[in-house]
Coordinates of C-alpha atoms and ligand atoms in Angstrom, one line a residue:
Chain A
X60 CA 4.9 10.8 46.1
X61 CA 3.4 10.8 42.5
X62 CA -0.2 9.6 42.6
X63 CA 0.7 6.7 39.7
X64 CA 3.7 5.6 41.5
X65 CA 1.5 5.0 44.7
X66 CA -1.0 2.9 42.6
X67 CA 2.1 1.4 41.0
X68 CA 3.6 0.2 44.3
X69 CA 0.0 -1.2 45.9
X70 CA -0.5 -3.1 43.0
X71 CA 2.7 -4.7 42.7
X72 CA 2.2 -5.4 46.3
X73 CA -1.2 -6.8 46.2
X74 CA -0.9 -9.2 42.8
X75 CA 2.7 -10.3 43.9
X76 CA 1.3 -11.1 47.6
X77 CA -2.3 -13.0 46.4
X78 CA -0.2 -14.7 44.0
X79 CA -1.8 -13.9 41.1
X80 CA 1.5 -12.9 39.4
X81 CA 5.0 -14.1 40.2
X82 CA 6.9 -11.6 39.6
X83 CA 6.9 -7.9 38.3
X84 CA 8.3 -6.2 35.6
X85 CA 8.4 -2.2 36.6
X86 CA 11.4 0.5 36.9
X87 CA 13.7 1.5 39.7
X88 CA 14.9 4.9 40.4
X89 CA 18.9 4.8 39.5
X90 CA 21.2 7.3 41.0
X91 CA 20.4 10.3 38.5
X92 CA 17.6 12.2 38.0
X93 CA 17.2 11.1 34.3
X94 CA 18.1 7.5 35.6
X95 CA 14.9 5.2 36.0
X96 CA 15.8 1.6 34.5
X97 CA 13.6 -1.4 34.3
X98 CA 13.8 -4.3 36.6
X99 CA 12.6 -7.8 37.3
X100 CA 11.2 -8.1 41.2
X101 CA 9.8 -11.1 42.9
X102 CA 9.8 -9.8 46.8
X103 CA 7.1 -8.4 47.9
X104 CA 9.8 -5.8 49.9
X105 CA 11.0 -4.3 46.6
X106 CA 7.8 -3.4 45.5
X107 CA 8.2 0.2 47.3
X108 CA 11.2 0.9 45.1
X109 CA 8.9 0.6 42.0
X110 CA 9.0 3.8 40.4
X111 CA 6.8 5.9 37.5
X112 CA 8.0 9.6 36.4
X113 CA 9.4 11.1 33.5
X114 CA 12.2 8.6 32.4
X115 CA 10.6 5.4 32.4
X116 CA 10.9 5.3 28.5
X117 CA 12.5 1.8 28.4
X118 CA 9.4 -0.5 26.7
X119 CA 9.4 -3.5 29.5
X120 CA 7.5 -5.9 26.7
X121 CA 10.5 -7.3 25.2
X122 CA 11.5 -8.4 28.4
X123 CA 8.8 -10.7 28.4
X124 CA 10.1 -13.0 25.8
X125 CA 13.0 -14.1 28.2
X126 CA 11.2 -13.9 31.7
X127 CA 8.1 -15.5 30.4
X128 CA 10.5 -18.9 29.7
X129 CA 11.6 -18.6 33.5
X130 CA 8.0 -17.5 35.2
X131 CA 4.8 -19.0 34.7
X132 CA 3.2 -15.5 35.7
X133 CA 4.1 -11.7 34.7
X134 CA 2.7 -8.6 36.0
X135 CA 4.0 -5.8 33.5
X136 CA 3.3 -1.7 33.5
X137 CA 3.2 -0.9 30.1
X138 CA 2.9 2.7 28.8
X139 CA 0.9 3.3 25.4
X140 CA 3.6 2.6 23.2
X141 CA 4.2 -0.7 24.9
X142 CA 1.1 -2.1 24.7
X143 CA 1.3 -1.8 21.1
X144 CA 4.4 -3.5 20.9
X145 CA 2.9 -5.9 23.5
X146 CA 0.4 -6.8 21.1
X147 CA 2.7 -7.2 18.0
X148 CA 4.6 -10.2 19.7
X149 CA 1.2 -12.2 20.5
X150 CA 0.2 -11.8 16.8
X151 CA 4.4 -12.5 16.3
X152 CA 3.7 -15.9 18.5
X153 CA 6.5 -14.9 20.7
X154 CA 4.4 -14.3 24.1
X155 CA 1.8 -16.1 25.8
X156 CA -0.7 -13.5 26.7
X157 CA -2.8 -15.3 28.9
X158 CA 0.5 -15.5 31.7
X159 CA 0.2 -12.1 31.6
X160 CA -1.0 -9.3 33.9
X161 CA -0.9 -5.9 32.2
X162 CA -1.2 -2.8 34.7
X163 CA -1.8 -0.1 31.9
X164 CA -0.3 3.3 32.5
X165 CA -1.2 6.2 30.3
X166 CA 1.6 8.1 29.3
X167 CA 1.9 12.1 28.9
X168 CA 5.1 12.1 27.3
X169 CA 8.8 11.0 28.2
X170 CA 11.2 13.5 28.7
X171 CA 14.4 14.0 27.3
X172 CA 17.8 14.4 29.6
X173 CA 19.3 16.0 26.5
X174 CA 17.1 18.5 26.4
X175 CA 17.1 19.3 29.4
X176 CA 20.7 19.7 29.3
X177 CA 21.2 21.7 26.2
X178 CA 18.8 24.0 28.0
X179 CA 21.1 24.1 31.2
X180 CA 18.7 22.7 33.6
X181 CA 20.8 20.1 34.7
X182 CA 23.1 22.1 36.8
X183 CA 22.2 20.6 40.5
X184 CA 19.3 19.1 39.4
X185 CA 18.1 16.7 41.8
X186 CA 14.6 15.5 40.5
X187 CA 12.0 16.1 38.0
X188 CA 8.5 15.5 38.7
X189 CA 5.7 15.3 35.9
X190 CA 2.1 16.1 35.9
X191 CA -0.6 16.1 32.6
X192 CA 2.4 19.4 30.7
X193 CA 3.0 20.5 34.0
X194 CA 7.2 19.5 34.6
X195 CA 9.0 20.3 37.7
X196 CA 12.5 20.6 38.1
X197 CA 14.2 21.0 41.7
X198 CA 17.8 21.8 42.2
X199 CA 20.0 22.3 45.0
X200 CA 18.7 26.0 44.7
X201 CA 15.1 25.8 44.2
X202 CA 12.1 24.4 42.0
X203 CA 11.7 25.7 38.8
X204 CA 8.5 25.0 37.2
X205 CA 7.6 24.6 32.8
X206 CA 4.1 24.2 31.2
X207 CA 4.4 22.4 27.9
X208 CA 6.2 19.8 25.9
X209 CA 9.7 21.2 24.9
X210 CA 11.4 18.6 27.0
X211 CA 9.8 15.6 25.2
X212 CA 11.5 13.1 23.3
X213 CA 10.3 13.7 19.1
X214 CA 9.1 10.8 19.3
X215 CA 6.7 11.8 22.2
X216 CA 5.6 14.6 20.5
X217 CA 4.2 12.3 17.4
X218 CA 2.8 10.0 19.9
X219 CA -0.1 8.5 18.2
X220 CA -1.0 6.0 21.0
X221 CA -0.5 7.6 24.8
X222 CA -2.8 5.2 26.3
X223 CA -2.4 1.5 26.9
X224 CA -4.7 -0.5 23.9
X225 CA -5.0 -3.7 26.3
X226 CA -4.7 -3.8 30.0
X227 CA -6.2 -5.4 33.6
X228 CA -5.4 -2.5 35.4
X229 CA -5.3 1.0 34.5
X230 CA -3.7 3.3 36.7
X231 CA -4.2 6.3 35.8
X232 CA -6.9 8.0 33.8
X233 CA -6.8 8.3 30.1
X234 CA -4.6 11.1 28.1
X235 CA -6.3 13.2 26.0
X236 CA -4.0 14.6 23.5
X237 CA -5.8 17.2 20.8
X238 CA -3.1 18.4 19.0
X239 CA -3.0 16.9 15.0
X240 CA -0.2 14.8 14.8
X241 CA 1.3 14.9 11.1
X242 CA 2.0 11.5 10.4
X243 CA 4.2 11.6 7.2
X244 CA 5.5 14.5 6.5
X245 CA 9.4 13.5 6.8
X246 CA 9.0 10.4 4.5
X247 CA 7.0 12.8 1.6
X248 CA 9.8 15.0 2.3
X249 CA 12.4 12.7 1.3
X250 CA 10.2 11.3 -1.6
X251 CA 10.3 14.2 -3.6
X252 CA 14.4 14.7 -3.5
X253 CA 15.5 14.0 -6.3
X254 CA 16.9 10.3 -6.5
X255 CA 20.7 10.8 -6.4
X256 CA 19.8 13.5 -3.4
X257 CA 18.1 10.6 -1.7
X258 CA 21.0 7.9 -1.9
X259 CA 23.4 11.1 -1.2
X260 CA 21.5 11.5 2.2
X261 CA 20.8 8.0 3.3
X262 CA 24.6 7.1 1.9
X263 CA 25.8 9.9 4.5
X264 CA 23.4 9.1 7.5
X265 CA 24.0 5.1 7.1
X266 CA 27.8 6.2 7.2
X267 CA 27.7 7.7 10.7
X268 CA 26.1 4.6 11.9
X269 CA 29.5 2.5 14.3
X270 CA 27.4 -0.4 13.9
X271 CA 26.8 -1.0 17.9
X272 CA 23.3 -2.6 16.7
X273 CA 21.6 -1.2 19.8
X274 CA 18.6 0.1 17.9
X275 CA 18.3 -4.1 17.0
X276 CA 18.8 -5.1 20.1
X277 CA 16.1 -2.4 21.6
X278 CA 13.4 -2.9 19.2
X279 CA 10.6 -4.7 21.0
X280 CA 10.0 -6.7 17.6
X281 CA 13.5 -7.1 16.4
X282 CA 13.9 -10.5 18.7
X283 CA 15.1 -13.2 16.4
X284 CA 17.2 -16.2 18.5
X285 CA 20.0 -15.5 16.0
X286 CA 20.1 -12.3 14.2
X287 CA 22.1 -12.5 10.3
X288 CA 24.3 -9.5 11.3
X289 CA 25.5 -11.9 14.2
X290 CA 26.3 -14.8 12.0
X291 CA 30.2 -14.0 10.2
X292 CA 29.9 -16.9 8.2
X293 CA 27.2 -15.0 6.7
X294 CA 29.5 -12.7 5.3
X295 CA 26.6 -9.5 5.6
X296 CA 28.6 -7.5 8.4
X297 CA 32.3 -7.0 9.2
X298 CA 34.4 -4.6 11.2
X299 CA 34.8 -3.2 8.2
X300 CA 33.3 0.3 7.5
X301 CA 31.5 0.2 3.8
X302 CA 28.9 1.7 2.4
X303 CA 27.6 -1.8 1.4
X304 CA 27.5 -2.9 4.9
X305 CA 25.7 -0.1 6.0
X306 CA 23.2 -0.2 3.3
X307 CA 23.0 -3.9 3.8
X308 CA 22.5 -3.4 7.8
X309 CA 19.7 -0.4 7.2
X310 CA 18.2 -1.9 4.6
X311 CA 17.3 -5.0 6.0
X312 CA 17.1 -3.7 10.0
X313 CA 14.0 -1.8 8.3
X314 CA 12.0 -4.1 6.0
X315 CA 12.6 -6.8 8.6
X316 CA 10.1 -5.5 11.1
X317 CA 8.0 -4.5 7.9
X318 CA 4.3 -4.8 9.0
X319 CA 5.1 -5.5 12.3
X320 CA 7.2 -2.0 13.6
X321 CA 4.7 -0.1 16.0
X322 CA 6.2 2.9 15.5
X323 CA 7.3 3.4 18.8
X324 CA 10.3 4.9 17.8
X325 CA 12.9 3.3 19.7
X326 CA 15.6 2.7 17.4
X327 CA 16.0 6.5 16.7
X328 CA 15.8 7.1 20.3
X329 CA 18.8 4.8 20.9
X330 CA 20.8 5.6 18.0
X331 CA 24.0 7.0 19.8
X332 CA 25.1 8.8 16.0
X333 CA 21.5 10.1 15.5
X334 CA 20.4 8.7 12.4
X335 CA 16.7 9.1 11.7
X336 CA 15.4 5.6 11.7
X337 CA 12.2 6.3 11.8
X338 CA 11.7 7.5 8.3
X339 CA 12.7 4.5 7.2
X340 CA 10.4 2.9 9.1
X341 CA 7.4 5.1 8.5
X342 CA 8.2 4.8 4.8
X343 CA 7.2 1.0 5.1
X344 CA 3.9 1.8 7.0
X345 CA 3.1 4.6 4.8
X346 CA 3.2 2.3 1.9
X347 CA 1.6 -0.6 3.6
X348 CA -1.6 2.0 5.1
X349 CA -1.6 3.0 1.4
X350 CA -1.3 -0.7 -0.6
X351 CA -2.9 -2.7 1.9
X352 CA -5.1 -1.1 3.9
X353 CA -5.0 0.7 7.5
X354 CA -1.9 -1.6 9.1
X355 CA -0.3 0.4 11.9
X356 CA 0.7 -2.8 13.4
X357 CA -1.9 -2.7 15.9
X358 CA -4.4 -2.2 18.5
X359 CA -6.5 -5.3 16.5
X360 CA -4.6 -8.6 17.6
X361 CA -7.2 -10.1 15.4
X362 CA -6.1 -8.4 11.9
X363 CA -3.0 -10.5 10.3
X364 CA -0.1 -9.0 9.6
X365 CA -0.1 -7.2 6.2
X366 CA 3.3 -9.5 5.0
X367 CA 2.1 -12.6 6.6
X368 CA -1.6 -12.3 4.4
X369 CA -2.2 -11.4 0.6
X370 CA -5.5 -10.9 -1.5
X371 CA -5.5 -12.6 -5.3
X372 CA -6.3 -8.6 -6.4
X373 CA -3.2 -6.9 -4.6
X374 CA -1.9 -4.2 -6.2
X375 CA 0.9 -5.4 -9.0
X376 CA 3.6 -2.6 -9.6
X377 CA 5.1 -5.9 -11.7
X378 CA 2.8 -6.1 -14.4
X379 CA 1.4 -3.2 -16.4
X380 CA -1.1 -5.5 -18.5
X381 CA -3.3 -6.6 -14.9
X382 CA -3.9 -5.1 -11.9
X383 CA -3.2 -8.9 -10.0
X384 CA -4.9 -11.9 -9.7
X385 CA -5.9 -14.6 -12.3
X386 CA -7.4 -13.1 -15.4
Chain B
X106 CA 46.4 8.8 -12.8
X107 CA 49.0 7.7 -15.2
X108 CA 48.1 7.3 -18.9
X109 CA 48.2 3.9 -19.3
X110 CA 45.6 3.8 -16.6
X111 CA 43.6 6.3 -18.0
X112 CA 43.5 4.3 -21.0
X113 CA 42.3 1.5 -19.4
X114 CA 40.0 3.3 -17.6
X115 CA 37.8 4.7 -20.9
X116 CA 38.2 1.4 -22.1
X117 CA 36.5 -0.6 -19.6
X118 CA 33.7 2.2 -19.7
X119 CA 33.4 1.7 -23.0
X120 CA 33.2 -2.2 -22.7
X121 CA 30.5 -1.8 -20.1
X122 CA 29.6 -5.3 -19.6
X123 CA 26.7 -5.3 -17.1
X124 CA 25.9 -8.8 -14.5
X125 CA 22.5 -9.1 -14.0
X126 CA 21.3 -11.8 -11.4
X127 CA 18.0 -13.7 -12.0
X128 CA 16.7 -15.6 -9.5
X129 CA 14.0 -17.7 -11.7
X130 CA 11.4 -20.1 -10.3
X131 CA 11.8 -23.7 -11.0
X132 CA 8.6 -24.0 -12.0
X133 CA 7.5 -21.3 -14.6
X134 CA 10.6 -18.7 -15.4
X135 CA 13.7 -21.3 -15.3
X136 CA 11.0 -23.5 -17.7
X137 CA 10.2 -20.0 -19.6
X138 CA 14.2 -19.5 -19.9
X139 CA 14.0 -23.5 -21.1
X140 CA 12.3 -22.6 -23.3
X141 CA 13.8 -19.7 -24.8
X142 CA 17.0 -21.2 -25.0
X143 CA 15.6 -24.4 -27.5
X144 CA 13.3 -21.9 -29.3
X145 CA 17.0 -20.1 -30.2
X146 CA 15.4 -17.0 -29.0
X147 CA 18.6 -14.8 -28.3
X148 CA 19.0 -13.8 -24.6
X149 CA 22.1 -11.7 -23.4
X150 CA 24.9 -13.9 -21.9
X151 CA 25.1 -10.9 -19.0
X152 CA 22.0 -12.8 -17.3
X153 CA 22.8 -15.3 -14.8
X154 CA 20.2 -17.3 -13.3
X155 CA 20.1 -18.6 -10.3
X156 CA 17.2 -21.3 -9.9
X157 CA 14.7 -21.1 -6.7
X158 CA 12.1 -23.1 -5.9
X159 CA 9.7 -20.6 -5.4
X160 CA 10.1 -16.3 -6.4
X161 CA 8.7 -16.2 -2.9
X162 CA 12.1 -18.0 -2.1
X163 CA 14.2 -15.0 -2.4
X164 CA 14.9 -12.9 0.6
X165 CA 15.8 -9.2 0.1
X166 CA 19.1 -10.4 1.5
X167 CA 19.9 -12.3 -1.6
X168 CA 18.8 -9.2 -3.7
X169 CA 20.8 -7.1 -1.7
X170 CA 24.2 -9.6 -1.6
X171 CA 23.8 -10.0 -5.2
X172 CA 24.1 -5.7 -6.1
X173 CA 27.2 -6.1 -3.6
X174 CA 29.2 -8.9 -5.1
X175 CA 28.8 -7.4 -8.1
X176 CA 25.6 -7.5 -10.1
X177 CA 24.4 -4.3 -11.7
X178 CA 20.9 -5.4 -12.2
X179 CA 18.6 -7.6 -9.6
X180 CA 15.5 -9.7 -11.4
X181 CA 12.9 -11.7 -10.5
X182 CA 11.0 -14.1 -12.0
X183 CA 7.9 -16.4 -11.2
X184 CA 4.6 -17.4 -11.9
X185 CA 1.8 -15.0 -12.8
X186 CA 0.0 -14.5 -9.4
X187 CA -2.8 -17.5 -9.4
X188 CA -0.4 -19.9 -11.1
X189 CA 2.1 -20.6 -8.7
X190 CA 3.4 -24.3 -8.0
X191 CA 2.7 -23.8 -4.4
X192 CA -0.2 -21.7 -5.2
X193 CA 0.1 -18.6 -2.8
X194 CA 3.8 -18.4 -2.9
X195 CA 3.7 -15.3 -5.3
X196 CA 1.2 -13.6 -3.6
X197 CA 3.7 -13.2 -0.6
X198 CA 6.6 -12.3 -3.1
X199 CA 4.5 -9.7 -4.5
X200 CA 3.2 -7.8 -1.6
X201 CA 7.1 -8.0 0.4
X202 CA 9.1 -7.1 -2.9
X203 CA 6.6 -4.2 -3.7
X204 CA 7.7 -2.9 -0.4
X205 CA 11.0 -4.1 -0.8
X206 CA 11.4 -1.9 -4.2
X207 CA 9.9 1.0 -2.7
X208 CA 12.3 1.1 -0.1
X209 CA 15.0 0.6 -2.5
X210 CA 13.9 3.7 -4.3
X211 CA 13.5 5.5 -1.1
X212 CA 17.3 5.0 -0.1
X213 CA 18.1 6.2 -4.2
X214 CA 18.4 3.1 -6.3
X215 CA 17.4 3.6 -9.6
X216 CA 14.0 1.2 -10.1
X217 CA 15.8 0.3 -13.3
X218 CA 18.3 -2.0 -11.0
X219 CA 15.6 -4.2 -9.5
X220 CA 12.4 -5.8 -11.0
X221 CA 9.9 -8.5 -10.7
X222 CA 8.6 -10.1 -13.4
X223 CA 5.9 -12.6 -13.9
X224 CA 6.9 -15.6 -16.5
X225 CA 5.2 -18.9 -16.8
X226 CA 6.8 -21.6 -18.9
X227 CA 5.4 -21.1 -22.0
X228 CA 6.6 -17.2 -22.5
X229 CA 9.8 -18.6 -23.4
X230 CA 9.5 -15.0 -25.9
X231 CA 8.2 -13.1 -23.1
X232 CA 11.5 -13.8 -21.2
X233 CA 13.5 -13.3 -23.7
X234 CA 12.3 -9.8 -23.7
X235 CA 12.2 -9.2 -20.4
X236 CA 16.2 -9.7 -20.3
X237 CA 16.9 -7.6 -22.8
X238 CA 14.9 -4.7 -22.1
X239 CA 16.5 -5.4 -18.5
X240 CA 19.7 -5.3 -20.0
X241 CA 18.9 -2.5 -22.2
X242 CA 18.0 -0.3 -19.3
X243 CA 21.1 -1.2 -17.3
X244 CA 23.2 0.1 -20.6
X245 CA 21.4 3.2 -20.3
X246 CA 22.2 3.9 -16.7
X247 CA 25.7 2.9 -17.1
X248 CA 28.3 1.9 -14.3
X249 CA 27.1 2.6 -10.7
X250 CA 28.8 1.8 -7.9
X251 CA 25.6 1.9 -5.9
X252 CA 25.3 -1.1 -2.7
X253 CA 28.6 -2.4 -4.5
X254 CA 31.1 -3.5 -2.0
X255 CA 34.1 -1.3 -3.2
X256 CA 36.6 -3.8 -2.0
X257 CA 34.7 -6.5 -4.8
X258 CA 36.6 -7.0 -8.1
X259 CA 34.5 -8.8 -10.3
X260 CA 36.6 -12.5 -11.5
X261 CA 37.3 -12.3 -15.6
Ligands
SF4_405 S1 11.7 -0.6 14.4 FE1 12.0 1.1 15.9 S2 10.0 2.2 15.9 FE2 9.7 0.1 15.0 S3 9.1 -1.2 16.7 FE3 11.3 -1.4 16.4 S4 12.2 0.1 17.8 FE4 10.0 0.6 17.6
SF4_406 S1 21.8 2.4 17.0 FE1 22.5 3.8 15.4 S2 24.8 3.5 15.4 FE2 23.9 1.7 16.5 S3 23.7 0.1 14.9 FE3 21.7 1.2 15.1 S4 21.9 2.8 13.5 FE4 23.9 2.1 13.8

């Protein structure tokens, strides 16, 4: 068995049996190879079931705003991403950190079922096994073995954060990852269409989207009680198919977690139709890193967030005659 | 398209009548709009404002429900920065709705269609400007269909 998962399980073990947790929030291996979902245990004899590999991609921190009402203590595994996410919804006020037990796991990258299907790999595929670029995949025939990231998710392979920023426990050792990550390059892109080429090509991704909300409803941050596009009275989203809605939905989906998204690219990930979230996303941080200083909302629980703060000399797009503040 | 329709059609671009929504603060722009209004200044009859307490009031969702019901042109108004009633609340509504119109350009609506603009009570001239450059630049672009919900027909 996987070194990590080994680590995984004794831990669990060991906090859930000296009670310094009451229960865990990990991942179980489902019937498919590209199956591992996330699960809430409290006996210590399902703590061998507990599971790290190449699919554990689900973000367990949102989890923690509905178990934390029903425990008093959490032990979570939280990958780099996470724990970025993790740290947004203390500085959101939606977790209590202190009931927490974080057991960090430094990630190397998810992997991508489609992937591996539109390669063909998935033809009696039985497992895949991960170590550091080294993936493994056995089938009914034999083990056929890759070096290198071509099965990652994108959004792996822009991973600015592969190792936990807070944790109790680390589990593995620390990722090094060398290659230069290009940060921006898909908002500047769409930045210098020209404007009717922009609305053109956010009017025709926004139209693809069938409105199943599920890149709301995985976000780690997107966890109002009631959310608007739930509310009919509010008149904002009906079965309807319009270009309004749509905008309206996008629009809104993004500059709500404005200053507060992590980045962990989620939403796109979900996106059954494929619409490239993310830049609007990263549009927001890139203007908020430019206007407002360094705010990739962050590994510094101390900072506040960049919406919820303002200094007297902001920048003022509104007023040619002052750059802000009182004269 | 039949004639008649046709007809109808030119004619209503050529009476392009733009809406623009204000949302003014009670406190400096409604006073500033006050104030236009006893000073005689002329303002267009297209702007209709819609008091807030605060320009920090507004949430993109209002901006954004106003373009779809109808309105060609988003604006607005509040305090200079320093001066506001609550005394921060412009602060906020300047750093969200500079990202807010960012992202509004980003997705491809003109900047024209949505501004912010500082007015205290005493520019009653400064807003009567303001509104008619607004509605000046609106002319320009002409009818857009842009976050309009197409199913909308505006009420004569
Ligand atoms: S908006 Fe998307 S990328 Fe940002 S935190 Fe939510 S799921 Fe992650
Ligand atoms: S996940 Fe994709 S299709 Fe579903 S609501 Fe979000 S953008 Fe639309």
């Amino acid at each position: 068995m996987d070194k990590t998962t080994v680590r995984m399980q004794q831990i669990a073990l060991q906090t859930l049996a000296n009670g310094e947790v009451d229960v865990i929030l990990g991942w179980k291996k489902g019937d498919e190879w590209y199956d591992s979902y996330p699960v809430v245990i409290n006996d210590i004899n399902e703590t061998a079931e507990l599971i790290w590999d190449a699919f554990c991609v689900n973000n367990l921190s949102k989890y923690l705003i509905t178990e934390l009402k029903k425990n008093l203590r959490i032990g979570v595994f939280l990958k780099g991403c996470d724990s970025l996410a993790f740290n947004q919804l203390v500085i959101d006020n939606r977790i209590d950190s202190e009931r927490v037990v974080i057991f960090g796991l430094p990630c190397p990258g998810m992997i991508d079922p489609q992937k591996v299907k539109h390669a063909g790999l998935n033809k009696g595929l039985l497992k895949v096994e991960r170590t550091g670029d080294k993936i493994v995949f056995i089938t009914k025939e034999g083990v056929k073995e890759y070096i290198g990231r071509s099965f990652d998710y994108d959004k792996c392979l822009n991973c600015r954060c592969p190792n936990p920023v807070v944790s109790k426990y680390m589990l593995s050792d620390a990722v090094t990852r060398t290659d230069e990550e290009q940060y921006f390059p898909d908002v500047t892109e769409i930045e210098k269409m020209p404007l009717e080429a922009r609305y053109d090509y956010w009017t025709k991704q926004f139209s693809k989207c069938i409105k199943c909300y599920a890149c709301r409803n995985i976000c780690p941050l997107c966890s109002c009680e009631t959310c608007v596009f739930d509310n009919i009275a509010a008149g904002v989203s009906s079965k309807a198919d319009a270009d309004c809605e749509q905008q309206f939905f996008h629009i809104i989906r993004a500059y709500h977690v404005a200053g507060r998204c992590v980045d962990c690219g989620e939403c796109s990930r979900v996106c059954p139709v494929g619409i490239p979230l993310e830049k609007l996303n990263r549009k927001i941080i890139k203007d908020i890193n430019q206007l407002y200083g360094d705010y990739t909302a962050d590994t510094d629980i101390a900072k506040s967030p960049p919406l919820g703060t303002y200094k007297v000399d902001d920048f003022d797009p509104f007023d040619g005659s002052k750059q802000g503040g009182k004269k | 398209m039949s004639l008649k329709l046709e007809e109808k059609a030119i004619s209503s671009k050529q009476q392009f009548e733009p809406l623009i929504v204000a949302f003014c603060c009670n406190w400096c722009s409604y006073a500033g709009a006050d104030l236009a209004g006893t000073s005689r200044l002329n303002y267009p009859a297209n702007i209709k404002i819609i008091k807030v307490p605060c320009s920090c009031r507004v949430s993109p969702n209002f901006v954004l429900r106003a373009f779809q019901r109808g309105a060609d042109g988003v604006i607005i108004a509040g305090c200079h920065p320093g001066d506001c009633h609550y005394s921060t609340g412009n602060y906020f509504t300047r750093r969200r709705f500079t990202l807010f119109a960012n992202l509004l350009e980003y997705v491809g609506i003109e900047r024209e269609k949505f501004k912010i603009e500082w007015i205290s009570a005493a520019e009653g001239n400064k807003f009567a400007t303001v509104m008619n450059e607004m509605l000046d630049s609106i002319n320009k672009l002409g009818p857009s269909r842009k976050l309009r919900d197409g199913r909308w027909i505006r009420q004569q």
